[in-house]
Amino acid sequence: MIKLQDVNKYFGENHVLKDINLTVAEGEKLVIIGPSGSGKSTTVRCMNFLEAPTSGQVIIDGEELTQKNKIQLVRRTSAMVFQSFNLYPHKTVLENLTLAPIKLQKLTKEEAIKKARKYLATVGLSEKENAYPSTLSGGQQQRVAIARALATERKIILFDEPTSALDPETVQEVLDVMIKLSKENITMVVVTHEMGFARVVADRIIFMDEGRIVEEGKPEHFFENPSEERTKLFLSKILR
Amino acid sequence: MKSSNPFALWRWEKMFGEWQMFGEGFLRTIEVAALALILALVLGIIFGVISTSNNKVMRGIARVYVEFFQNTPLVIQVFFMYNGLAIAGIRLSVFMIGVLGVGIYHGAYVSEVVKTGITSIPVGQVEAAKSQGFTYVQYMRYIILPQTIKIILPPLTNQAVNLIKNTSVLAMISGFDLMYMADSWASSSLDYGPSYVFAGFLYFMLCFPLATWARKYEERLKRKDTARIPFDPSEEAVTC
Ligand SMILES: Nc1ncnc2c1ncn2[C@@H]1O[C@H](COP(=O)(O)OP(=O)(O)OP(=O)(O)O)[C@@H](O)[C@H]1O
Ligand SMILES: [Mg+2]
């Protein structure tokens, strides 16, 4: 489904991704963890070409993702949920969900609204369809953002620290929605510091440090006997 | 013997006897201003959007346009169109010169306003749009530009008001606008006082409502944004 082949990324002199090789299978839930600045965001952002790799290939659904085909390929395959929600503030919740389906997937307004309502129900926010994002709590906004990603019905959803900007008391409501999603056949790539979530949801965890994949494995492996020193150190800090 | 006061009552009576003349000029001014405003908005949006693109050549073109028209006097630009183009064999009516001259000149200012508006929108909005598969033109149109309206409306109104006043440059090339009519009445009747006061009053009648309307519109938009806090009965204050 997603394949990164020898991906390197430089920001100027700064070598942020170093020979990243990674395959995500259809329906897999992949969790990426690692310290700040290790390149987690850059890795996921290469998967929808928000960042262009300096070298190497990103292959989505068997097709290489390039500057040229990025719009068509992204439109067909992936959606993204951001740390800062990035809902469209000038649109209502319902309009946030229907904009892309109407403009990009050429659904009629009625079809798009029907779909939007279905996914708003999935995230438990049906009663907020006419609200504007600024009137919602952080947790609610992020649930709307997840519903917006779902409404385009793409096989892959990329999450970049979806709960890091939330008040502690609203983190769980977002995680609950994501756990619910993980039961579906959606391919999820999730950057997170929520180890409890990773343990429950991940099929596989990747630990990144200084632009490299240091270790990968099943959650049991990670939380019971990680093999790399750096992983142990990181986990001991984050799990306290 | 009639009073020689430049504002004497009889001078006003004489002028209002010729009110059609001022009426014609007033209509001409409105027509030129309306068309020039449309042109300025179209050019301003196009060049404003271009000046924020990633393409260096496009940005350069926008820069040249803005710098050229902002840093030479409108009168010279209009004179050039009036005389210079005629030499080159291009004949334009004074009306067209008014529309083009004033429109292109203010387009440069509108472009700067639009650019400021676009750069004030958080980058997350573009990222969200790209992650959904919107093209550059699509996200400008549906997501970025609509969000700039609130920010750019006040400076845009200033531009519209300046534009209306600047149509008076047409008087220099016998444009039959309000200023020209006032000029010719003043010099033929020698009633400078009433003529210019009346013309000034008519300009004010155009500009003042516009400024007022835009201010109200802006206030309403702002209120709309904050007043949509959803009503939650469970949170109703209990006073005891
Ligand atoms: N647009 C950019 N321009 C320049 N440098 C960047 C840019 N984006 C990221 N970087 C740098 O690349 C490195 C990796 O950043 P990245 O955001 O991928 O890390 P991360 O693992 O997601 O960290 P965090 O946990 O803080 O989000 C950092 O050193 C960062 O400063
Ligand atoms: Mg990050």
Coordinates of C-alpha atoms and ligand atoms in Angstrom, one line a residue:
Chain A
M1 CA 0.0 0.0 0.0
I2 CA 2.7 2.5 1.0
K3 CA 6.4 1.9 0.3
L4 CA 9.3 4.1 1.1
Q5 CA 12.5 3.2 -0.7
D6 CA 15.8 4.6 0.3
V7 CA 14.1 7.9 1.2
N8 CA 16.5 10.7 2.1
K9 CA 15.4 14.2 3.0
Y10 CA 17.5 17.3 3.5
F11 CA 16.3 20.7 4.7
G12 CA 19.3 22.7 3.5
E13 CA 22.3 21.1 5.2
N14 CA 20.1 19.3 7.7
H15 CA 19.9 15.6 6.9
V16 CA 16.6 14.7 8.5
L17 CA 15.7 11.4 6.9
K18 CA 18.4 8.9 6.3
D19 CA 17.8 5.9 4.0
I20 CA 14.3 5.2 5.2
N21 CA 12.9 1.9 4.0
L22 CA 9.5 1.0 5.0
T23 CA 6.4 -0.9 3.8
V24 CA 2.9 -0.5 5.1
A25 CA 0.5 -3.2 4.2
E26 CA -3.2 -2.6 3.3
G27 CA -5.2 -2.3 6.4
E28 CA -2.2 -2.2 8.7
K29 CA -2.0 0.1 11.7
L30 CA 1.5 1.5 11.9
V31 CA 2.6 3.6 14.8
I32 CA 5.7 5.8 14.6
I33 CA 7.3 6.9 17.8
G34 CA 10.5 8.7 18.6
P35 CA 12.0 11.8 20.2
S36 CA 11.3 15.3 19.0
G37 CA 13.1 16.2 15.8
S38 CA 13.8 12.6 14.8
G39 CA 11.9 12.9 11.5
K40 CA 8.6 11.3 12.3
S41 CA 6.5 14.1 10.8
T42 CA 8.7 14.4 7.8
T43 CA 8.3 10.7 7.1
V44 CA 4.5 10.8 7.1
R45 CA 4.5 14.1 5.2
C46 CA 6.5 12.3 2.5
M47 CA 3.7 9.8 2.2
N48 CA 1.4 12.5 0.7
F49 CA 4.0 14.7 -0.8
L50 CA 3.6 17.6 1.7
E51 CA 7.4 17.1 1.7
A52 CA 9.2 16.0 -1.4
P53 CA 11.9 13.4 -0.7
T54 CA 15.4 14.6 -1.7
S55 CA 16.2 11.2 -3.0
G56 CA 14.5 7.8 -3.0
Q57 CA 10.9 6.8 -3.8
V58 CA 7.6 6.8 -2.2
I59 CA 5.3 4.3 -3.8
I60 CA 1.6 4.4 -3.1
D61 CA -0.6 1.6 -4.3
G62 CA 2.1 0.5 -6.7
E63 CA 2.6 3.9 -8.2
E64 CA 5.5 6.2 -7.6
L65 CA 4.4 9.5 -6.0
T66 CA 5.9 12.4 -7.9
Q67 CA 5.5 16.2 -8.2
K68 CA 3.5 15.5 -11.3
N69 CA 1.0 12.9 -10.1
K70 CA 0.8 13.9 -6.5
I71 CA -2.6 15.6 -6.7
Q72 CA -4.3 12.8 -8.5
L73 CA -2.7 10.1 -6.5
V74 CA -3.3 11.7 -3.1
R75 CA -6.8 12.4 -4.1
R76 CA -7.3 8.7 -4.7
T77 CA -5.5 7.3 -1.8
S78 CA -4.9 9.3 1.4
A79 CA -6.2 11.8 3.9
M80 CA -4.4 13.4 6.8
V81 CA -5.2 14.5 10.4
F82 CA -2.9 17.2 11.8
Q83 CA -1.8 18.1 15.2
S84 CA -3.4 21.5 14.9
F85 CA -6.7 20.2 13.3
N86 CA -6.5 22.7 10.4
L87 CA -10.3 22.7 10.0
Y88 CA -11.5 25.3 7.5
P89 CA -12.7 28.1 9.9
H90 CA -15.0 29.8 7.4
K91 CA -17.0 26.7 6.9
T92 CA -19.5 24.8 9.2
V93 CA -18.6 21.4 10.4
L94 CA -20.8 19.8 7.7
E95 CA -19.2 22.0 5.0
N96 CA -15.8 21.0 6.2
L97 CA -16.8 17.4 5.5
T98 CA -18.5 18.0 2.2
L99 CA -16.1 20.4 0.5
A100 CA -13.6 17.9 -0.9
P101 CA -16.2 15.3 -1.9
I102 CA -18.2 17.9 -3.8
K103 CA -15.3 19.7 -5.4
L104 CA -12.9 16.8 -6.0
Q105 CA -14.9 13.7 -6.1
K106 CA -17.9 15.3 -7.9
L107 CA -20.5 14.0 -5.5
T108 CA -23.8 15.8 -5.6
K109 CA -24.5 18.0 -2.5
E110 CA -27.1 15.5 -1.3
E111 CA -24.8 12.5 -1.5
A112 CA -22.0 14.4 0.2
I113 CA -24.2 15.5 3.0
K114 CA -25.5 12.0 3.5
K115 CA -21.9 10.7 3.8
A116 CA -20.9 13.6 6.0
R117 CA -23.7 12.9 8.4
K118 CA -22.7 9.2 8.6
Y119 CA -19.1 10.0 9.5
L120 CA -20.1 12.7 11.9
A121 CA -22.2 10.1 13.7
T122 CA -19.1 7.8 13.7
V123 CA -17.2 10.4 15.7
G124 CA -20.2 11.2 17.8
L125 CA -20.7 14.8 16.7
S126 CA -24.0 14.7 14.8
E127 CA -25.5 17.5 16.7
K128 CA -22.7 19.9 15.8
E129 CA -23.1 19.8 12.0
N130 CA -24.0 23.5 11.8
A131 CA -21.4 24.7 14.3
Y132 CA -18.3 26.6 13.2
P133 CA -15.0 25.1 14.2
S134 CA -14.1 28.0 16.5
T135 CA -17.0 27.2 18.7
L136 CA -15.9 23.6 19.4
S137 CA -13.4 22.3 22.0
G138 CA -10.1 21.0 20.8
G139 CA -11.2 17.4 21.2
Q140 CA -14.3 18.1 19.2
Q141 CA -12.4 19.8 16.5
Q142 CA -10.0 16.9 16.1
R143 CA -12.9 14.5 15.9
V144 CA -14.4 16.7 13.1
A145 CA -11.0 16.6 11.4
I146 CA -11.1 12.8 11.6
A147 CA -14.6 12.8 10.2
R148 CA -13.4 15.0 7.4
A149 CA -10.6 12.5 6.6
L150 CA -13.2 9.7 6.7
A151 CA -15.7 11.5 4.5
T152 CA -13.3 11.3 1.5
E153 CA -13.3 7.5 1.9
R154 CA -9.6 7.0 1.2
K155 CA -7.8 3.8 2.0
I156 CA -5.0 5.5 4.0
I157 CA -5.3 8.0 6.8
L158 CA -2.1 9.6 8.1
F159 CA -2.1 11.0 11.6
D160 CA 0.6 13.4 12.8
E161 CA 0.4 13.6 16.6
P162 CA -3.4 14.0 16.6
T163 CA -3.6 14.4 20.4
S164 CA -0.5 16.5 21.1
A165 CA -2.3 19.9 21.0
L166 CA -5.2 18.8 23.2
D167 CA -6.1 19.4 26.8
P168 CA -5.4 16.3 28.8
E169 CA -9.1 15.7 29.5
T170 CA -10.1 15.6 25.8
V171 CA -7.3 13.4 24.6
Q172 CA -9.2 10.2 25.4
E173 CA -12.3 11.1 23.3
V174 CA -10.1 11.4 20.3
L175 CA -8.1 8.2 21.0
D176 CA -11.4 6.4 21.5
V177 CA -12.5 7.4 18.0
M178 CA -9.2 6.3 16.6
I179 CA -9.4 2.9 18.4
K180 CA -12.9 2.5 16.8
L181 CA -11.5 3.3 13.4
S182 CA -8.7 0.8 13.9
K183 CA -11.3 -2.0 13.7
E184 CA -12.0 -1.0 10.1
N185 CA -9.9 -2.0 7.1
I186 CA -8.3 1.4 6.8
T187 CA -4.6 1.7 6.6
M188 CA -3.5 4.0 9.4
V189 CA -0.1 5.5 9.9
V190 CA 0.0 7.3 13.3
V191 CA 2.7 9.4 14.8
T192 CA 2.0 9.6 18.5
H193 CA 3.4 9.7 22.0
E194 CA 0.4 7.9 23.4
M195 CA 1.9 4.5 24.3
G196 CA -1.3 3.1 25.7
F197 CA -2.9 3.7 22.3
A198 CA 0.1 2.2 20.5
R199 CA -0.1 -0.9 22.6
V200 CA -3.8 -1.4 21.8
V201 CA -4.0 -0.4 18.2
A202 CA -0.6 -0.9 16.5
D203 CA 0.1 -3.9 14.3
R204 CA 3.6 -2.7 14.2
I205 CA 5.6 0.1 15.9
I206 CA 8.6 1.9 14.4
F207 CA 11.0 3.8 16.6
M208 CA 12.9 6.6 14.9
D209 CA 15.9 8.6 16.1
E210 CA 18.0 11.1 14.3
G211 CA 16.4 10.5 10.9
R212 CA 16.8 6.7 11.0
I213 CA 14.5 3.8 11.8
V214 CA 16.2 2.3 14.8
E215 CA 13.9 -0.5 15.6
E216 CA 10.6 -1.9 14.5
G217 CA 8.3 -4.7 15.8
K218 CA 5.1 -5.7 17.4
P219 CA 3.9 -3.8 20.4
E220 CA 4.7 -6.8 22.7
H221 CA 8.2 -6.7 21.5
F222 CA 8.5 -3.0 22.1
F223 CA 7.0 -2.9 25.5
E224 CA 8.5 -6.1 26.9
N225 CA 12.0 -6.5 25.5
P226 CA 13.1 -3.9 23.0
S227 CA 16.5 -4.8 21.7
E228 CA 18.1 -1.4 21.1
E229 CA 19.6 0.7 23.9
R230 CA 18.2 3.9 22.4
T231 CA 14.7 2.4 22.3
K232 CA 14.9 1.4 25.9
L233 CA 16.1 4.8 26.9
F234 CA 13.3 6.5 25.0
L235 CA 10.6 4.2 26.4
S236 CA 11.8 4.5 29.9
K237 CA 11.5 8.3 29.7
I238 CA 8.1 8.3 28.0
L239 CA 6.6 5.5 30.1
R240 CA 8.1 6.9 33.3
Chain B
M1 CA -26.1 95.0 -7.5
K2 CA -25.3 91.3 -6.9
S3 CA -23.1 90.3 -4.1
S4 CA -19.5 89.5 -5.1
N5 CA -19.1 86.9 -2.4
P6 CA -18.0 83.7 -4.2
F7 CA -20.6 81.7 -2.2
A8 CA -23.4 84.2 -2.8
L9 CA -26.9 82.7 -3.0
W10 CA -27.4 83.8 -6.6
R11 CA -24.4 81.8 -7.7
W12 CA -25.9 78.7 -6.3
E13 CA -29.2 79.3 -8.0
K14 CA -27.4 79.8 -11.3
M15 CA -25.5 76.5 -10.9
F16 CA -28.5 74.4 -9.9
G17 CA -30.1 75.7 -13.1
E18 CA -27.5 73.7 -14.9
W19 CA -27.8 70.7 -12.7
Q20 CA -28.0 68.3 -15.6
M21 CA -24.4 69.0 -16.4
F22 CA -23.3 67.9 -13.0
G23 CA -25.7 65.0 -13.2
E24 CA -24.1 63.8 -16.4
G25 CA -20.6 64.1 -14.9
F26 CA -21.7 62.3 -11.8
L27 CA -23.1 59.4 -13.8
R28 CA -19.9 59.3 -15.9
T29 CA -17.8 59.2 -12.7
I30 CA -19.9 56.3 -11.3
E31 CA -19.6 54.3 -14.5
V32 CA -15.9 54.7 -14.8
A33 CA -15.4 54.0 -11.1
A34 CA -17.5 50.9 -11.2
L35 CA -15.8 49.4 -14.2
A36 CA -12.3 50.4 -12.9
L37 CA -13.1 48.8 -9.6
I38 CA -14.0 45.5 -11.2
L39 CA -10.8 45.6 -13.2
A40 CA -8.8 46.5 -10.2
L41 CA -10.3 43.6 -8.2
V42 CA -9.7 41.1 -11.0
L43 CA -6.1 42.3 -11.5
G44 CA -5.5 42.6 -7.8
I45 CA -6.7 39.0 -7.1
I46 CA -4.7 37.6 -10.0
F47 CA -1.5 39.4 -9.2
G48 CA -2.0 39.0 -5.4
V49 CA -2.3 35.2 -5.8
I50 CA 0.6 35.1 -8.2
S51 CA 2.8 37.0 -5.9
T52 CA 2.4 34.3 -3.2
S53 CA 3.1 31.4 -5.6
N54 CA 6.3 29.3 -5.5
N55 CA 7.1 30.2 -9.1
K56 CA 9.9 32.8 -9.2
V57 CA 9.1 34.1 -12.7
M58 CA 5.4 34.6 -11.8
R59 CA 6.4 36.4 -8.6
G60 CA 8.8 38.6 -10.5
I61 CA 6.0 39.6 -13.0
A62 CA 3.7 40.5 -10.1
R63 CA 6.5 42.5 -8.5
V64 CA 7.2 44.5 -11.6
Y65 CA 3.5 45.3 -12.1
V66 CA 3.1 46.5 -8.6
E67 CA 6.3 48.5 -8.4
F68 CA 5.8 50.2 -11.8
F69 CA 2.2 51.3 -11.2
Q70 CA 2.7 52.2 -7.5
N71 CA 5.7 54.3 -8.1
T72 CA 4.7 56.5 -11.0
P73 CA 1.9 59.1 -10.8
L74 CA -1.5 58.1 -12.1
V75 CA -1.7 61.3 -14.1
I76 CA 1.4 60.3 -16.1
Q77 CA 0.1 56.8 -16.7
V78 CA -3.2 58.3 -18.0
F79 CA -1.4 60.9 -20.1
F80 CA 0.7 58.1 -21.6
M81 CA -2.4 56.2 -22.5
Y82 CA -4.0 59.3 -24.0
N83 CA -1.0 60.5 -26.0
G84 CA 1.5 57.7 -26.1
L85 CA -0.8 55.0 -27.3
A86 CA -2.3 57.3 -29.9
I87 CA 1.2 57.7 -31.4
A88 CA 1.5 53.9 -31.5
G89 CA -1.8 53.9 -33.4
I90 CA -3.9 52.5 -30.6
R91 CA -7.0 54.7 -30.2
L92 CA -9.0 54.4 -27.0
S93 CA -11.9 56.5 -26.0
V94 CA -11.4 58.7 -22.9
F95 CA -13.9 56.6 -21.2
M96 CA -11.8 53.4 -21.8
I97 CA -8.7 55.2 -20.8
G98 CA -10.3 56.2 -17.5
V99 CA -11.4 52.6 -16.8
L100 CA -8.1 51.1 -17.8
G101 CA -5.8 53.7 -16.3
V102 CA -7.6 53.9 -12.9
G103 CA -8.3 50.1 -12.9
I104 CA -4.7 49.1 -13.6
Y105 CA -3.3 51.6 -11.2
H106 CA -5.5 50.5 -8.3
G107 CA -5.1 46.8 -9.3
A108 CA -1.5 47.2 -8.1
Y109 CA -2.6 48.4 -4.7
V110 CA -5.3 45.7 -4.5
S111 CA -2.7 43.1 -5.3
E112 CA -0.7 44.1 -2.3
V113 CA -3.8 44.0 -0.1
V114 CA -4.7 40.5 -1.4
K115 CA -1.1 39.3 -0.9
T116 CA -1.1 40.5 2.7
G117 CA -4.4 38.7 3.2
I118 CA -3.1 35.5 1.8
T119 CA 0.1 35.5 3.8
S120 CA -1.9 36.0 7.0
I121 CA -3.7 32.7 6.6
P122 CA -1.9 29.9 8.7
V123 CA 0.1 27.5 6.6
G124 CA -1.9 24.6 8.1
Q125 CA -4.8 25.6 5.9
V126 CA -2.8 25.0 2.7
E127 CA -1.5 21.8 4.1
A128 CA -5.0 20.5 4.9
A129 CA -6.2 21.5 1.5
K130 CA -3.2 19.8 -0.3
S131 CA -3.6 16.7 1.8
Q132 CA -7.2 16.5 0.5
G133 CA -6.0 16.8 -3.1
F134 CA -7.0 20.4 -3.9
T135 CA -4.9 22.0 -6.7
Y136 CA -3.4 25.4 -6.2
V137 CA -6.1 27.3 -8.0
Q138 CA -8.8 25.3 -6.2
Y139 CA -7.5 25.9 -2.7
M140 CA -7.0 29.5 -3.4
R141 CA -10.5 29.8 -4.5
Y142 CA -12.4 27.7 -2.0
I143 CA -10.2 27.8 1.1
I144 CA -7.7 30.6 1.2
L145 CA -9.2 33.6 -0.5
P146 CA -12.6 33.3 1.3
Q147 CA -10.8 33.4 4.6
T148 CA -8.9 36.6 3.6
I149 CA -12.1 38.6 3.1
K150 CA -12.5 39.7 6.7
I151 CA -8.9 40.8 6.8
I152 CA -8.7 42.7 3.5
L153 CA -12.1 44.3 3.4
P154 CA -11.1 47.5 5.3
P155 CA -8.0 48.2 3.2
L156 CA -10.0 47.2 0.1
T157 CA -12.6 49.8 1.0
N158 CA -9.9 52.4 1.3
Q159 CA -8.9 51.4 -2.2
A160 CA -12.4 51.7 -3.6
V161 CA -12.8 55.2 -2.0
N162 CA -9.4 56.3 -3.4
L163 CA -10.3 54.9 -6.7
I164 CA -13.5 56.9 -6.9
K165 CA -11.6 60.1 -6.0
N166 CA -8.9 59.3 -8.5
T167 CA -11.3 59.0 -11.4
S168 CA -11.1 62.8 -11.2
V169 CA -7.9 62.5 -13.2
L170 CA -10.1 62.2 -16.2
A171 CA -10.7 65.9 -16.0
M172 CA -7.1 66.3 -17.3
I173 CA -8.0 64.6 -20.6
S174 CA -11.5 66.0 -21.0
G175 CA -13.2 62.9 -19.7
F176 CA -16.6 64.5 -19.1
D177 CA -16.6 63.1 -15.5
L178 CA -17.8 65.0 -12.5
M179 CA -14.5 66.9 -11.9
Y180 CA -14.3 67.9 -15.6
M181 CA -17.9 69.2 -15.4
A182 CA -17.2 71.1 -12.3
D183 CA -14.0 72.6 -13.9
S184 CA -15.8 73.7 -17.0
W185 CA -18.7 75.2 -15.1
A186 CA -16.3 77.0 -12.8
S187 CA -14.3 78.5 -15.6
S188 CA -17.3 79.4 -17.8
S189 CA -19.5 80.9 -15.1
L190 CA -16.6 82.0 -12.8
D191 CA -18.6 80.6 -9.9
Y192 CA -15.7 78.6 -8.5
G193 CA -17.2 78.4 -5.0
P194 CA -20.5 76.6 -5.6
S195 CA -19.1 74.5 -8.4
Y196 CA -16.3 72.8 -6.4
V197 CA -18.3 72.6 -3.2
F198 CA -21.1 70.8 -5.0
A199 CA -18.7 68.5 -6.8
G200 CA -17.0 67.7 -3.6
F201 CA -20.4 67.0 -2.0
L202 CA -21.2 64.5 -4.8
Y203 CA -17.9 62.7 -4.3
F204 CA -18.6 62.5 -0.6
M205 CA -22.1 61.1 -1.3
L206 CA -20.4 58.2 -3.2
C207 CA -17.5 57.5 -0.9
F208 CA -19.1 58.0 2.6
P209 CA -21.9 55.3 2.2
L210 CA -19.3 52.9 0.8
A211 CA -17.0 53.3 3.7
T212 CA -19.9 53.0 6.1
W213 CA -21.3 49.9 4.5
A214 CA -17.9 48.2 4.5
R215 CA -17.4 49.0 8.2
K216 CA -20.8 47.5 9.1
Y217 CA -20.1 44.5 6.9
E218 CA -16.9 43.9 8.7
E219 CA -18.4 44.2 12.1
R220 CA -21.2 41.8 11.2
L221 CA -18.7 39.2 9.9
K222 CA -16.7 39.5 13.1
R223 CA -19.8 39.1 15.2
K224 CA -21.0 36.1 13.2
D225 CA -17.7 34.4 14.0
T226 CA -18.0 34.7 17.8
A227 CA -21.7 34.6 18.2
R228 CA -22.0 31.0 17.1
I229 CA -21.2 29.5 20.4
P230 CA -23.6 26.6 20.5
F231 CA -26.4 26.8 23.1
D232 CA -26.0 24.0 25.5
P233 CA -29.0 23.8 28.0
S234 CA -27.0 21.8 30.5
E235 CA -24.5 24.6 30.8
E236 CA -27.1 27.3 31.5
A237 CA -26.1 29.2 34.5
V238 CA -28.0 28.5 37.6
T239 CA -28.3 31.6 39.7
C240 CA -29.2 31.4 43.3
Ligands
LIG1 N1 10.0 22.9 6.7 C1 11.2 22.7 7.4 N2 12.3 23.4 7.1 C2 13.5 23.2 7.7 N3 13.7 22.2 8.6 C3 12.7 21.4 9.0 C4 11.4 21.6 8.4 N4 10.5 20.7 8.9 C5 11.3 20.0 9.7 N5 12.5 20.4 9.8 C6 13.6 19.8 10.6 O1 13.7 18.5 10.3 C7 13.9 17.7 11.5 C8 12.9 16.6 11.7 O2 11.6 17.3 11.9 P1 10.3 16.5 12.1 O3 9.2 17.5 12.2 O4 10.1 15.5 11.0 O5 10.5 15.8 13.5 P2 9.5 15.1 14.4 O6 10.0 13.7 14.7 O7 8.1 15.1 13.8 O8 9.5 16.0 15.7 P3 8.3 16.4 16.7 O9 8.1 15.3 17.7 O10 8.9 17.6 17.4 O11 7.2 16.7 15.9 C9 14.0 18.7 12.7 O12 15.3 19.0 12.9 C10 13.3 19.9 12.1 O13 13.9 21.1 12.7
MG2 MG 6.3 16.1 14.3

